[in-house]
Short mmCIF file of C-alpha atoms and ligand atoms in Angstrom, two decimals:
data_model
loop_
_atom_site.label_atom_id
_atom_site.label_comp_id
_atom_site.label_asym_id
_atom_site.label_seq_id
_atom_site.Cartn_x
_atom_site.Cartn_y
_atom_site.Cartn_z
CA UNK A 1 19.09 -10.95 19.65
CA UNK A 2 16.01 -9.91 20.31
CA UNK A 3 13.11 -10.53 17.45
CA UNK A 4 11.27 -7.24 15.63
CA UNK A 5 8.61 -8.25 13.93
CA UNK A 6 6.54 -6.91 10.72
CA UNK A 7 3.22 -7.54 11.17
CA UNK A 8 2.38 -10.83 12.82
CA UNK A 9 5.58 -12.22 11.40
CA UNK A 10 8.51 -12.23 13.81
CA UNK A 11 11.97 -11.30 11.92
CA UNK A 12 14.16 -13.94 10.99
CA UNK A 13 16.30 -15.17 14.13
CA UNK A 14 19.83 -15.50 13.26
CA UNK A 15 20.82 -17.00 16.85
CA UNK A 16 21.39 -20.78 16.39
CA UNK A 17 24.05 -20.04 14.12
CA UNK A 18 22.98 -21.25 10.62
CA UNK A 19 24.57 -20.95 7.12
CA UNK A 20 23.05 -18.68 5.05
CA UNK A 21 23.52 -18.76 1.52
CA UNK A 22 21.91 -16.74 -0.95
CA UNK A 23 21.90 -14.50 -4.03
CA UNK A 24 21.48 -11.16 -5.42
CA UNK A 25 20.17 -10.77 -9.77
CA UNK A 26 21.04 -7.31 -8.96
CA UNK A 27 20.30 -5.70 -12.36
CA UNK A 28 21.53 -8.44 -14.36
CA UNK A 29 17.85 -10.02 -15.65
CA UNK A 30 14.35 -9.00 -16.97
CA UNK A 31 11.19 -9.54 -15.76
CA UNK A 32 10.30 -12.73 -17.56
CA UNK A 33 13.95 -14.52 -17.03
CA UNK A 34 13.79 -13.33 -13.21
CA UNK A 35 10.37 -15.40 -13.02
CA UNK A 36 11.55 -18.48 -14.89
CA UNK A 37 15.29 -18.29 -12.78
CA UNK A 38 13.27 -18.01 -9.57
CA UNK A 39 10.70 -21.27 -10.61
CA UNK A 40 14.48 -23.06 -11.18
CA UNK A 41 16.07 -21.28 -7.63
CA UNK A 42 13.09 -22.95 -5.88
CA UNK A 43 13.00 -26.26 -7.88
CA UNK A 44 16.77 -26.25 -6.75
CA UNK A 45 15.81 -25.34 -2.86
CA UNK A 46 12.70 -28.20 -2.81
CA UNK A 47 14.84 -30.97 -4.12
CA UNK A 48 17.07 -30.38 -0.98
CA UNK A 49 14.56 -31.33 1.66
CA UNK A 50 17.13 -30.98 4.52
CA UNK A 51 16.61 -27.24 3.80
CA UNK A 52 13.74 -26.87 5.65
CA UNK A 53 15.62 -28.23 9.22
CA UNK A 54 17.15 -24.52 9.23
CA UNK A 55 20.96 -25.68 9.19
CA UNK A 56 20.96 -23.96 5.84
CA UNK A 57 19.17 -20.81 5.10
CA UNK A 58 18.85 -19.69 1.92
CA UNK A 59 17.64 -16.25 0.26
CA UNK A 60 16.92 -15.17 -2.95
CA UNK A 61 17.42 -10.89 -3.81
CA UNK A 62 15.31 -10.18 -7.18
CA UNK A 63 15.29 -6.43 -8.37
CA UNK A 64 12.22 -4.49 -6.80
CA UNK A 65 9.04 -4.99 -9.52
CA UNK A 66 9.76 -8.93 -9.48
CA UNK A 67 8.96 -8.82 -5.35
CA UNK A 68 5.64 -9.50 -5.56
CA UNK A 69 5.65 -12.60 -7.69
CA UNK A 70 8.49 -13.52 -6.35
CA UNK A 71 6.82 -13.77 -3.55
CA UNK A 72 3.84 -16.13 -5.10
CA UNK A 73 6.65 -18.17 -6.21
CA UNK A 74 8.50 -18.84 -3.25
CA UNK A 75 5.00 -19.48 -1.47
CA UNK A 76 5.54 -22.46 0.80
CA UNK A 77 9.42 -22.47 0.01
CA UNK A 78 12.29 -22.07 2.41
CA UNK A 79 13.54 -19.62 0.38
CA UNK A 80 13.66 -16.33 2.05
CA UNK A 81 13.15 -13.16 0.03
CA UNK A 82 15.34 -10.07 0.36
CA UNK A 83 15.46 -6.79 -1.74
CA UNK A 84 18.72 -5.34 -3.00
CA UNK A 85 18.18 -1.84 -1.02
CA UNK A 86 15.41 0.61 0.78
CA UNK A 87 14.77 4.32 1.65
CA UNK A 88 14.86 5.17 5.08
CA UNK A 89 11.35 7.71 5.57
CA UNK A 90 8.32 7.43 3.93
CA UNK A 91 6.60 10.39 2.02
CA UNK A 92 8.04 12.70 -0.09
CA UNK A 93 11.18 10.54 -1.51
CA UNK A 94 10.14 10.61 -5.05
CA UNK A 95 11.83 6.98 -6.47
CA UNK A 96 12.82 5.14 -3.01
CA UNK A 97 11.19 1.83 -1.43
CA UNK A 98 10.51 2.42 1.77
CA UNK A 99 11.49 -0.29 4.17
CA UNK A 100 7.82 -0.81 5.67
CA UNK A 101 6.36 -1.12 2.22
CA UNK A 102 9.08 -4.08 1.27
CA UNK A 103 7.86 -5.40 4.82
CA UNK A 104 4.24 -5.63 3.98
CA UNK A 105 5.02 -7.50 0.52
CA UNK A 106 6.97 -10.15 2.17
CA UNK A 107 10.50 -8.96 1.89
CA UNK A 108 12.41 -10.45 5.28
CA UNK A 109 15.92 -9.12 4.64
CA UNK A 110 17.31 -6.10 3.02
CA UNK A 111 20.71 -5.51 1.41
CA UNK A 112 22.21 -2.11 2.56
CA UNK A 113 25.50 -0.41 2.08
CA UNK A 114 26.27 -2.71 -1.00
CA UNK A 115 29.62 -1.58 -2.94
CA UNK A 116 27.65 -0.95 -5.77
CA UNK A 117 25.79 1.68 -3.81
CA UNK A 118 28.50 3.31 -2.17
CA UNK A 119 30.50 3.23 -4.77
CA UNK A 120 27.91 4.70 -7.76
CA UNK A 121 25.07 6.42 -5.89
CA UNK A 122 27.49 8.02 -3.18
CA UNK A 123 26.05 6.38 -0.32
CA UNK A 124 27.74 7.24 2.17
CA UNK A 125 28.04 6.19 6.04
CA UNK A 126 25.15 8.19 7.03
CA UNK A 127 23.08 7.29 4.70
CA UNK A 128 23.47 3.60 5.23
CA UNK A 129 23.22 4.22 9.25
CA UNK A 130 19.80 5.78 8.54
CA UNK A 131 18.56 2.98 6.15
CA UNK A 132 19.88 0.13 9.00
CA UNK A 133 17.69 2.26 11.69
CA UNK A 134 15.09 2.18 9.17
CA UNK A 135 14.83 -0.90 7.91
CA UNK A 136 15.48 -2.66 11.71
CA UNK A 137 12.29 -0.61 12.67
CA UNK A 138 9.93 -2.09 10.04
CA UNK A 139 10.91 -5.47 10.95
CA UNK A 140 13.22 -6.43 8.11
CA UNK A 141 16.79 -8.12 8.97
CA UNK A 142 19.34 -5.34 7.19
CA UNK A 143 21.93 -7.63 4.90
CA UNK A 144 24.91 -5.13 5.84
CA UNK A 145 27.50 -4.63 2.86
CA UNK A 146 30.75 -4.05 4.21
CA UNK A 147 34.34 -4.74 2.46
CA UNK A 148 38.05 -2.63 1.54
CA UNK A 149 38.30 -1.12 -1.62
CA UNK A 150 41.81 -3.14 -2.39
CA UNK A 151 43.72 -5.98 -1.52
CA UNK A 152 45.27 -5.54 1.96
CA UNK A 153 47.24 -6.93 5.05
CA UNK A 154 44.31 -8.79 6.37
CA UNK A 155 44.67 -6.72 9.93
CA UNK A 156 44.04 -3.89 7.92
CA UNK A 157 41.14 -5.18 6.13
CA UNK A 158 39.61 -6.39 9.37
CA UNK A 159 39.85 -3.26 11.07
CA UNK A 160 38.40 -1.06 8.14
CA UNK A 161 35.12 -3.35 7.88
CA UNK A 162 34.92 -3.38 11.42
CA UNK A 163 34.34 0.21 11.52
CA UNK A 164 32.27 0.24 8.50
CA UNK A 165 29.97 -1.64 10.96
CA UNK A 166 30.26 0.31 14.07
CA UNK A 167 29.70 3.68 11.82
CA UNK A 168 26.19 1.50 10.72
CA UNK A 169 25.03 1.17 13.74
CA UNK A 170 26.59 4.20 15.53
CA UNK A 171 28.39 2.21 18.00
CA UNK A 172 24.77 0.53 19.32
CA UNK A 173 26.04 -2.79 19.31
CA UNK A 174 22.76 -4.06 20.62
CA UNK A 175 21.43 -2.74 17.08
CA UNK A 176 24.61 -4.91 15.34
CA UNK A 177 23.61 -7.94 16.96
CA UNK A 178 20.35 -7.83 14.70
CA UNK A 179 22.74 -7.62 11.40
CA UNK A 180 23.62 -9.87 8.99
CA UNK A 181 27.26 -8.74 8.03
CA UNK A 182 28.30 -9.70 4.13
CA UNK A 183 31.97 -9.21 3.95
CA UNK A 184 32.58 -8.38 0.17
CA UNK A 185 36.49 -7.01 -0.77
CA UNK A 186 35.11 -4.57 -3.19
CA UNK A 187 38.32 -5.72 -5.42
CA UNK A 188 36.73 -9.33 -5.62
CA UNK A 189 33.43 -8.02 -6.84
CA UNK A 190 32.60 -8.88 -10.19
CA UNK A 191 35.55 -10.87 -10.72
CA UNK A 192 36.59 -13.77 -12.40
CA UNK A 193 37.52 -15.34 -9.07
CA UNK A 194 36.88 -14.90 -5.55
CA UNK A 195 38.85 -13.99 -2.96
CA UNK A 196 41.68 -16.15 -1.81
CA UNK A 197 40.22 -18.83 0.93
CA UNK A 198 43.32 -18.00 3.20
CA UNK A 199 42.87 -14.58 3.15
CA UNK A 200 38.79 -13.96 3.62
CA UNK A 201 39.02 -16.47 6.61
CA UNK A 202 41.92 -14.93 8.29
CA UNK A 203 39.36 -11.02 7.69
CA UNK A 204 36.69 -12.93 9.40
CA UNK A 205 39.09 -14.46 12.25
CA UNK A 206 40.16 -10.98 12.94
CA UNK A 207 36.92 -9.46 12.59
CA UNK A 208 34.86 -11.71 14.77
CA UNK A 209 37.99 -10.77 17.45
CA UNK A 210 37.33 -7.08 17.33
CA UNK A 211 33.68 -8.11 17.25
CA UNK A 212 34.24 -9.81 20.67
CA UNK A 213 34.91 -7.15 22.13
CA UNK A 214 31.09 -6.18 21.77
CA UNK A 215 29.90 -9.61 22.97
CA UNK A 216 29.08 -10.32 18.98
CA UNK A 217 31.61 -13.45 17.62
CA UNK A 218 29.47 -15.35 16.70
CA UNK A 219 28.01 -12.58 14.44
CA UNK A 220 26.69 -13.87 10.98
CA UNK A 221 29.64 -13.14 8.24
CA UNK A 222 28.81 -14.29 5.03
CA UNK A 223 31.52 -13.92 1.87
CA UNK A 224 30.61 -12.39 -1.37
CA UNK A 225 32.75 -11.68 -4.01
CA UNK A 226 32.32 -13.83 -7.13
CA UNK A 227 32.00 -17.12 -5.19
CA UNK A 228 30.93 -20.22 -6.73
CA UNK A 229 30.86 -23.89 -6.25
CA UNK A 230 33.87 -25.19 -4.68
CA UNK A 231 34.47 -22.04 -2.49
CA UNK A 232 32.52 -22.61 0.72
CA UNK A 233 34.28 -26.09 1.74
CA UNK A 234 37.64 -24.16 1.76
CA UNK A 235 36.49 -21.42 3.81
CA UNK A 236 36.89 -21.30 7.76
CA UNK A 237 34.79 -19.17 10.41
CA UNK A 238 32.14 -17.84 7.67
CA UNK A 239 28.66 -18.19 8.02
CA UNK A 240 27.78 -18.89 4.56
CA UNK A 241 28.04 -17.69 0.57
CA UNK A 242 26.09 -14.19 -0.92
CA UNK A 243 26.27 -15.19 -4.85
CA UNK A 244 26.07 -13.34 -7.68
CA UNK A 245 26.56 -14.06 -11.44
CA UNK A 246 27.79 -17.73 -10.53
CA UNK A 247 23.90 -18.62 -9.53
CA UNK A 248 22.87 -17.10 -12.75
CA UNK A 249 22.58 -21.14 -13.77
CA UNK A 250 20.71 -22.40 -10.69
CA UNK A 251 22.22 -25.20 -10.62
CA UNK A 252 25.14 -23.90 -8.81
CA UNK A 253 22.77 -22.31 -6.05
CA UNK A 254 22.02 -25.94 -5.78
CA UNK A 255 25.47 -27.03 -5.55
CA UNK A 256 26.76 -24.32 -3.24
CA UNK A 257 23.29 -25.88 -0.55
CA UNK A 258 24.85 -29.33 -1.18
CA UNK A 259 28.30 -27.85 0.08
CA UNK A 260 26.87 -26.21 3.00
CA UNK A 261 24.44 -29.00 3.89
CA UNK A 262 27.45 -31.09 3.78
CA UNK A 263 29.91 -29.04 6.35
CA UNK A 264 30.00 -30.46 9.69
CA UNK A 265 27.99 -28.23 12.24
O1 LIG B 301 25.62 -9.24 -4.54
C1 LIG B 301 26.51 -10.05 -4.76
C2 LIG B 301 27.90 -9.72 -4.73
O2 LIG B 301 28.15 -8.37 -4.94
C3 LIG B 301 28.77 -10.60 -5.57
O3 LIG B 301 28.50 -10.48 -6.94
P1 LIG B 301 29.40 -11.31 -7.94
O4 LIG B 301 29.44 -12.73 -7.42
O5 LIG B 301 28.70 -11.23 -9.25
O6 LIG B 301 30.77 -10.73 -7.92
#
């Protein structure tokens, strides 16, 4: 996996196979609750010392205005900071980020293809190949959305998000081996429970299989899908936990680090 870098910072290396376990606000807070929620994120991340060994990565996805204090906040944390999306050009793209921009702030990962996306602003395969080229060449590490619409036979499931990577990267799988993949059923989304364990490990058996066949296994697959506490300790062959409402109390962030600092490696 070779490095990109932005800057004089070299893009995050996803190689020696860490957890990663962070969180999206999408659209859910203000300005002034996203600053006091981030203060508690990283009070949550700095008791946990053992954080900054790298077993455990964690990353934190504020809406786009909170970026730049969020990155003041985070300021010496291990916290990495992502943004929720990004434009693919720069110039005349009246309302989009573009990816270089989020780059120079301090942004090191970038959600793209969420469900939320695809599903309400009709973004649609090329569009989220473009913004993966995009965001790749500014240096940021593209957070690739990927997940079926309904509850299927798992073989099915597994075959439909493979392809929703290989269209991503037009079949470059040197470019997927710089992704990392969230697996999200779009059906477990917003939900009052996640996925079943069984069935989101058995996706990510059969998905790292096809992956294989590309030389990418060991891939980083992370679940999201209204996980919680209690989720990640039943879960087998996934590379760590994308949150969403259930980190709105901190706390749980906090729990869901002790659960992954606790897994064997
Ligand atoms: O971005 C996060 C995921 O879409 C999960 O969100 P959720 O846990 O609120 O369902």
């Amino acid at each position: 996996m070779a490095p990109g870098h932005s800057g004089t910072r070299p893009t995050i290396s996803w190689a020696s196979s860490p957890l990663y376990i962070g969180v999206s606000t999408k659209m859910y807070m203000g300005y002034r609750h996203s600053l006091s929620w981030l203060e508690q994120l990283r009070s949550e991340v700095d008791a946990r010392p053992a954080l900054v060994a790298g077993r455990v990565v964690p990353f934190v996805i504020p809406s786009f205005p909170i970026l730049p204090d969020a990155v003041r906040i985070l300021e010496g944390s291990s916290l990495l900071l992502g943004a929720q999306n990004c434009g693919w050009a720069e110039g005349p793209w009246t309302g989009e980020v573009s990816p270089s921009l989020l780059a120079e702030l301090g942004v090191r990962l970038v959600e793209i293809g969420h469900a939320e996306r695809r599903r309400h602003f009709a973004e649609d395969d090329a569009v989220v190949a473009l913004k993966v080229r995009a965001a790749l060449d500014a240096g940021l590490t593209p957070l690739l959305c990927v997940g079926e619409e309904a509850v299927a036979d798992p073989a099915v499931s597994a075959s439909f998000v493979f392809r929703q990577i290989s269209v991503a990267v037009r079949d470059d799988w040197a470019t997927a081996a710089r992704l990392v993949i969230a697996y999200e059923p779009v059906w477990a989304i917003g939900a009052t429970e996640p996925a079943g364990a069984a069935y989101v490990s058995d996706v990510v058996a059969r998905l790292r299989d096809l992956l294989a066949e590309h030389g990418l296994a060991g891939l980083p697959i992370i679940y999201g899908g209204s996980a919680k506490p209690g989720l990640l300790p039943e879960l087998r062959g996934v590379s760590g936990l994308f949150l969403g409402r259930f980190a709105h109390d901190a706390a749980n962030f906090g729990a869901v680090l002790d659960e992954a600092l606790g897994l064997p490696n």
